[in-house]
Amino acid sequence: MHARRTIAVIAAAAAALALAGCSSAAPEESGSGSAAASDGSFPITIEHAFGETEIPAAPERVATWGWGSTEAALAVGVVPVAMAQQSYGANADGVLPWVADELDELGVETPVILTDDGEAPPYEELIEAAPDVILAPYSGITEEQYDLLSEIAPTVAYPDQPWTTPWRETVSIVGTALGKADEAQDVLDDLDAQLAAQAEAHPELDGQTIAAVWDVGGTFYVYTQEDSRVEFLSAFGIEDAPAVAELANGDSPFFYTLSYEQLDQLDSDLILSYHDTQAEADAFLQSAPIQAIPAVARGQVAQVVGTELIAAVSPPTALSLTYGLDQLVASLSAAAQAG
């Protein structure tokens, strides 16, 4: 299940955490997709990791694959004819709550849900959907898969590495591909304004250092500044703790695993931990090894609890960033004021 793979550890720890990206995660250190035209005129050429894709005319039948492209398309007013199935935080049909809400608000039926077996895109389902563009700027498709998808329709891949496109860039790439770059920028400006309002309301967060972690299945994950779930916290003035970089062991640009014997070295003002359930969140705080973390010992812990909320920020998307934002900021604020 690519979704949980993405949120928890992106692609590298699929066996242990089959979501996130998915923001986990999405580092800021990716290349930039570019377009020959961004004013809505076509043809448009978008550069990406596998070369470049020309979109000859304004797409009318859009298919989305991976994470975040569905939300970006909807946010600029385009309803896909087919969209990737999600599992982590989604309903029984594979639709995330903020996507379902947007479809309801638009008064449209749920698009075809493309089966995601965690291996390869469902080529036959895509052929049947007959898209004129396939958007996968935040995904894990291989070059071979890209070539096969391109035989179905012009396909936009990620600009640099799989599962690493920053959330803002995902929105921009999708907007450009659809000839709606201005609308995409409006979406980003609105989200930035909401983040700025939260920062203004919570000056206690400014300058706080943080370590974002997930203790699951006997493995302790630490997320770096390259991960979107950490990067977007900078909007509140929160900084990645120096210890996060100092303890990094090269597992991935955006996360690494840390032994329980080293947890006393994970020094930060705040700890932000992720948990599927409240029971797991409570167990985390009661764990003897976890008590070795200085911020935990001080009681300066913020927690993201529940698959929907985790999915909303791991990484955030055009529709999910503000989903549960008040709850997240309140937890961070309480942790900051506990010191």
Coordinates of C-alpha atoms in Angstrom, one line a residue:
M1 CA 0.0 0.0 0.0
H2 CA 1.9 3.0 -1.3
A3 CA 0.0 5.5 0.9
R4 CA 1.2 4.3 4.2
R5 CA 4.7 3.7 2.8
T6 CA 4.7 7.4 1.9
I7 CA 3.6 8.7 5.2
A8 CA 5.7 6.5 7.4
V9 CA 8.9 6.2 5.6
I10 CA 8.1 6.9 1.9
A11 CA 9.4 4.1 -0.2
A12 CA 12.3 2.6 1.8
A13 CA 10.5 0.9 4.6
A14 CA 7.5 -0.5 2.9
A15 CA 7.5 -3.7 4.8
A16 CA 7.3 -1.9 8.2
L17 CA 5.1 1.0 7.2
A18 CA 3.2 0.5 4.0
L19 CA 2.0 4.7 3.8
A20 CA 3.1 7.9 3.8
G21 CA 4.7 9.9 1.9
C22 CA 3.7 9.2 1.2
S23 CA 5.2 14.2 2.9
S24 CA 6.3 10.8 4.8
A25 CA 7.4 12.5 3.2
A26 CA 8.6 15.1 0.7
P27 CA 11.9 16.8 1.0
E28 CA 12.6 20.3 -0.2
E29 CA 15.8 19.1 -1.9
S30 CA 14.3 18.0 -5.2
G31 CA 14.8 19.4 -8.6
S32 CA 12.3 21.7 -10.2
G33 CA 9.9 20.8 -12.9
S34 CA 9.7 23.5 -15.5
A35 CA 7.4 24.4 -18.3
A36 CA 7.8 26.1 -21.6
A37 CA 4.6 28.0 -21.0
S38 CA 2.8 28.7 -17.7
D39 CA 0.1 31.2 -18.7
G40 CA -2.4 28.5 -19.7
S41 CA -1.3 28.4 -23.4
F42 CA -0.5 25.1 -25.0
P43 CA 1.5 23.1 -25.9
I44 CA 3.3 22.9 -22.5
T45 CA 6.5 21.1 -21.9
I46 CA 7.3 19.9 -18.4
E47 CA 10.8 18.6 -17.5
H48 CA 11.1 15.7 -15.0
A49 CA 13.4 12.9 -13.9
F50 CA 12.8 10.9 -17.1
G51 CA 13.2 13.7 -19.6
E52 CA 10.3 16.0 -20.6
T53 CA 6.7 15.6 -21.4
E54 CA 4.8 17.7 -23.9
I55 CA 1.1 18.3 -23.3
P56 CA -0.3 19.4 -26.6
A57 CA -3.6 20.8 -25.5
A58 CA -5.6 21.6 -22.4
P59 CA -6.3 18.2 -20.8
E60 CA -9.9 17.2 -20.6
R61 CA -9.5 13.7 -19.1
V62 CA -7.1 13.8 -16.3
A63 CA -5.7 10.7 -14.4
T64 CA -3.8 11.2 -11.2
W65 CA -1.3 8.8 -9.6
G66 CA 0.7 8.8 -6.4
W67 CA 0.1 11.3 -3.7
G68 CA -1.2 14.9 -3.8
S69 CA -1.9 15.3 -7.5
T70 CA -5.6 14.5 -7.1
E71 CA -5.9 17.2 -4.5
A72 CA -3.9 19.7 -6.6
A73 CA -6.2 19.0 -9.6
L74 CA -9.3 19.5 -7.6
A75 CA -8.0 22.6 -5.9
V76 CA -7.6 24.3 -9.3
G77 CA -11.1 23.2 -10.4
V78 CA -10.3 20.0 -12.4
V79 CA -12.0 16.8 -11.5
P80 CA -10.0 13.7 -12.6
V81 CA -11.7 10.9 -14.5
A82 CA -9.5 8.5 -12.6
M83 CA -7.5 8.8 -9.4
A84 CA -5.2 6.6 -7.4
Q85 CA -6.6 4.4 -4.6
Q86 CA -5.5 5.4 -1.2
S87 CA -5.4 3.2 1.9
Y88 CA -4.0 5.0 4.9
G89 CA -6.5 7.4 6.3
A90 CA -9.0 6.7 3.5
N91 CA -12.5 5.3 3.4
A92 CA -13.5 1.9 2.2
D93 CA -13.5 3.1 -1.3
G94 CA -9.9 4.3 -1.1
V95 CA -10.9 8.0 -1.0
L96 CA -9.3 10.4 1.5
P97 CA -11.7 12.5 3.6
W98 CA -10.7 15.9 2.2
V99 CA -11.0 14.6 -1.3
A100 CA -14.5 13.1 -0.6
D101 CA -15.5 16.5 0.9
E102 CA -14.3 18.4 -2.1
L103 CA -16.1 16.0 -4.5
D104 CA -19.3 16.5 -2.5
E105 CA -18.9 20.3 -2.5
L106 CA -18.4 20.2 -6.3
G107 CA -21.5 18.0 -6.6
V108 CA -19.7 15.4 -8.7
E109 CA -19.5 11.6 -8.5
T110 CA -16.3 9.9 -7.3
P111 CA -14.0 9.3 -10.2
V112 CA -12.8 5.8 -11.1
I113 CA -10.5 4.6 -8.4
L114 CA -7.3 3.1 -9.8
T115 CA -6.2 0.0 -8.0
D116 CA -2.8 0.4 -6.2
D117 CA -1.2 -2.9 -5.4
G118 CA 2.1 -1.2 -4.3
E119 CA 3.9 -2.6 -7.3
A120 CA 2.9 -1.1 -10.7
P121 CA 0.2 1.3 -12.0
P122 CA -2.9 -0.5 -13.3
Y123 CA -2.3 0.0 -17.0
E124 CA -5.5 -1.7 -18.1
E125 CA -7.6 0.4 -15.9
L126 CA -5.9 3.5 -17.2
I127 CA -6.4 2.5 -20.8
E128 CA -10.1 2.1 -20.0
A129 CA -10.2 5.5 -18.4
A130 CA -8.8 7.0 -21.6
P131 CA -7.0 10.0 -20.0
D132 CA -5.3 12.6 -22.1
V133 CA -2.7 13.3 -19.3
I134 CA -1.4 11.2 -16.4
L135 CA -0.2 13.3 -13.4
A136 CA 2.3 11.6 -11.1
P137 CA 4.7 14.3 -9.8
Y138 CA 4.8 12.8 -6.3
S139 CA 5.0 9.1 -6.9
G140 CA 7.3 6.1 -7.1
I141 CA 7.0 5.2 -10.7
T142 CA 10.1 3.7 -12.3
E143 CA 11.4 4.7 -15.7
E144 CA 10.0 1.5 -17.2
Q145 CA 6.6 2.3 -15.7
Y146 CA 6.8 5.8 -17.0
D147 CA 7.5 4.6 -20.5
L148 CA 4.5 2.3 -20.3
L149 CA 2.3 5.0 -18.9
S150 CA 3.5 7.4 -21.7
E151 CA 2.1 5.0 -24.3
I152 CA -1.3 5.6 -22.7
A153 CA -1.1 9.4 -22.4
P154 CA 1.5 12.1 -21.8
T155 CA 2.8 11.4 -18.3
V156 CA 4.3 13.9 -15.9
A157 CA 6.7 12.2 -13.5
Y158 CA 8.6 13.7 -10.4
P159 CA 11.3 16.3 -11.0
D160 CA 14.1 14.5 -9.2
Q161 CA 13.7 11.4 -7.0
P162 CA 10.6 9.2 -6.3
W163 CA 8.5 10.3 -3.4
T164 CA 10.5 13.5 -2.8
T165 CA 8.7 16.4 -4.5
P166 CA 7.9 19.2 -2.1
W167 CA 4.2 19.7 -1.6
R168 CA 4.3 23.2 -3.0
E169 CA 6.0 22.0 -6.1
T170 CA 3.4 19.2 -6.6
V171 CA 0.7 21.9 -6.6
S172 CA 2.7 24.0 -9.1
I173 CA 3.5 21.2 -11.4
V174 CA -0.1 20.0 -11.6
G175 CA -1.4 23.5 -12.1
T176 CA 1.1 24.1 -14.9
A177 CA 0.3 20.8 -16.6
L178 CA -3.4 21.7 -16.6
G179 CA -2.9 25.2 -17.9
K180 CA -3.9 26.6 -14.5
A181 CA -0.6 27.9 -13.1
D182 CA -2.2 31.1 -11.8
E183 CA -5.0 29.2 -10.1
A184 CA -2.3 26.9 -8.5
Q185 CA -0.5 30.0 -7.2
D186 CA -3.7 31.3 -5.7
V187 CA -4.1 28.0 -3.9
L188 CA -0.6 28.2 -2.5
D189 CA -1.0 31.9 -1.5
D190 CA -4.2 31.0 0.4
L191 CA -2.5 28.1 2.2
D192 CA 0.5 30.3 3.1
A193 CA -1.9 32.9 4.5
Q194 CA -3.5 30.3 6.7
L195 CA -0.1 29.2 8.0
A196 CA 0.9 32.8 8.6
A197 CA -2.2 33.4 10.6
Q198 CA -1.4 30.4 12.8
A199 CA 2.2 31.6 13.3
E200 CA 0.9 35.1 14.3
A201 CA -1.5 33.5 16.8
H202 CA 1.2 31.3 18.4
P203 CA 4.4 33.3 18.9
E204 CA 5.5 30.8 21.5
L205 CA 6.4 28.4 18.6
D206 CA 8.9 30.8 17.0
G207 CA 12.5 29.6 17.5
Q208 CA 11.5 26.2 19.0
T209 CA 13.6 23.3 17.8
I210 CA 11.9 20.0 17.1
A211 CA 12.5 16.3 16.4
A212 CA 9.7 14.6 14.5
V213 CA 9.5 10.8 15.2
W214 CA 7.5 7.7 14.8
D215 CA 8.1 4.7 17.1
V216 CA 6.4 1.7 15.4
G217 CA 6.9 -2.0 15.2
G218 CA 10.0 -1.9 17.3
T219 CA 11.7 0.6 15.0
F220 CA 12.3 4.3 15.9
Y221 CA 12.1 6.7 12.9
V222 CA 13.4 10.2 12.9
Y223 CA 12.3 12.6 10.1
T224 CA 14.7 15.2 8.8
Q225 CA 14.2 18.7 7.5
E226 CA 14.0 17.2 4.0
D227 CA 10.7 15.6 4.9
S228 CA 7.6 17.8 4.2
R229 CA 6.0 16.9 7.5
V230 CA 8.9 18.7 9.2
E231 CA 9.6 21.4 6.5
F232 CA 6.1 22.9 6.7
L233 CA 6.5 23.4 10.4
S234 CA 9.0 26.2 9.5
A235 CA 6.0 28.3 8.7
F236 CA 5.5 28.6 12.5
G237 CA 9.1 29.5 13.1
I238 CA 9.9 26.0 14.3
E239 CA 13.4 24.7 13.4
D240 CA 14.8 21.2 13.0
A241 CA 16.9 20.4 16.1
P242 CA 20.7 20.2 15.3
A243 CA 20.7 16.7 16.9
V244 CA 18.5 15.4 14.1
A245 CA 21.2 16.1 11.5
E246 CA 24.0 15.1 13.9
L247 CA 22.5 11.6 14.5
A248 CA 21.6 10.9 10.8
N249 CA 23.0 7.7 9.5
G250 CA 22.3 7.9 5.8
D251 CA 19.1 5.7 5.7
S252 CA 17.4 8.2 3.5
P253 CA 17.6 12.0 2.8
F254 CA 14.3 12.5 4.7
F255 CA 14.3 9.9 7.6
Y256 CA 16.5 7.5 9.4
T257 CA 16.2 4.9 12.1
L258 CA 17.7 5.4 15.6
S259 CA 18.5 2.7 18.1
Y260 CA 16.8 3.0 21.5
E261 CA 20.2 3.2 23.1
Q262 CA 20.8 6.5 21.4
L263 CA 17.5 8.2 22.3
D264 CA 19.1 10.2 25.1
Q265 CA 21.1 12.0 22.3
L266 CA 18.0 13.2 20.5
D267 CA 18.0 16.6 22.1
S268 CA 15.4 19.2 21.0
D269 CA 13.0 21.7 22.6
L270 CA 10.0 19.7 21.3
I271 CA 9.2 16.2 20.2
L272 CA 6.5 15.6 17.7
S273 CA 5.4 12.0 17.5
Y274 CA 3.0 10.2 15.2
H275 CA 0.6 7.4 16.2
D276 CA -2.2 5.6 14.4
T277 CA -4.3 5.3 17.6
Q278 CA -4.6 7.0 21.0
A279 CA -3.5 3.8 22.7
E280 CA -0.3 3.9 20.7
A281 CA 0.2 7.5 21.7
D282 CA -0.3 6.7 25.3
A283 CA 2.1 3.7 25.2
F284 CA 4.7 5.9 23.6
L285 CA 4.7 8.3 26.6
Q286 CA 4.8 5.4 29.0
S287 CA 7.7 3.6 27.4
A288 CA 10.8 3.5 29.5
P289 CA 13.2 3.8 26.5
I290 CA 11.3 6.8 25.2
Q291 CA 11.7 8.5 28.6
A292 CA 15.4 8.9 27.8
I293 CA 14.5 11.6 25.2
P294 CA 15.1 14.9 26.9
A295 CA 12.0 16.6 25.6
V296 CA 9.8 13.6 26.6
A297 CA 11.3 13.7 30.1
R298 CA 10.3 17.4 30.3
G299 CA 6.8 16.7 29.1
Q300 CA 7.3 18.8 25.9
V301 CA 5.7 16.4 23.5
A302 CA 3.2 17.1 20.7
Q303 CA 1.4 14.2 19.2
V304 CA -0.3 13.6 15.8
V305 CA -2.9 10.9 16.5
G306 CA -5.1 9.1 14.0
T307 CA -4.6 7.9 10.5
E308 CA -6.6 10.7 8.9
L309 CA -4.6 13.5 10.6
I310 CA -1.3 11.8 9.9
A311 CA -2.2 11.4 6.3
A312 CA -3.1 15.0 6.1
V313 CA 0.4 16.2 6.9
S314 CA 2.6 13.4 5.7
P315 CA 3.1 15.2 3.4
P316 CA 0.5 17.9 3.2
T317 CA -1.4 18.4 -0.1
A318 CA -3.4 21.3 -1.6
L319 CA -6.6 20.1 0.2
S320 CA -5.2 18.4 3.3
L321 CA -2.7 20.9 4.8
T322 CA -5.3 22.7 6.8
Y323 CA -7.2 19.5 7.7
G324 CA -6.7 19.2 11.4
L325 CA -4.3 22.2 11.4
D326 CA -5.9 23.7 14.5
Q327 CA -5.4 20.5 16.4
L328 CA -1.8 20.1 15.4
V329 CA -0.9 23.7 16.3
A330 CA -2.7 23.4 19.6
S331 CA -0.6 20.3 20.5
L332 CA 2.6 22.1 19.5
S333 CA 1.7 25.1 21.5
A334 CA 0.9 23.1 24.6
A335 CA 4.3 21.3 24.3
A336 CA 6.1 24.6 23.8
Q337 CA 4.5 26.1 26.9
A338 CA 5.1 23.0 29.0
G339 CA 8.8 23.8 29.3

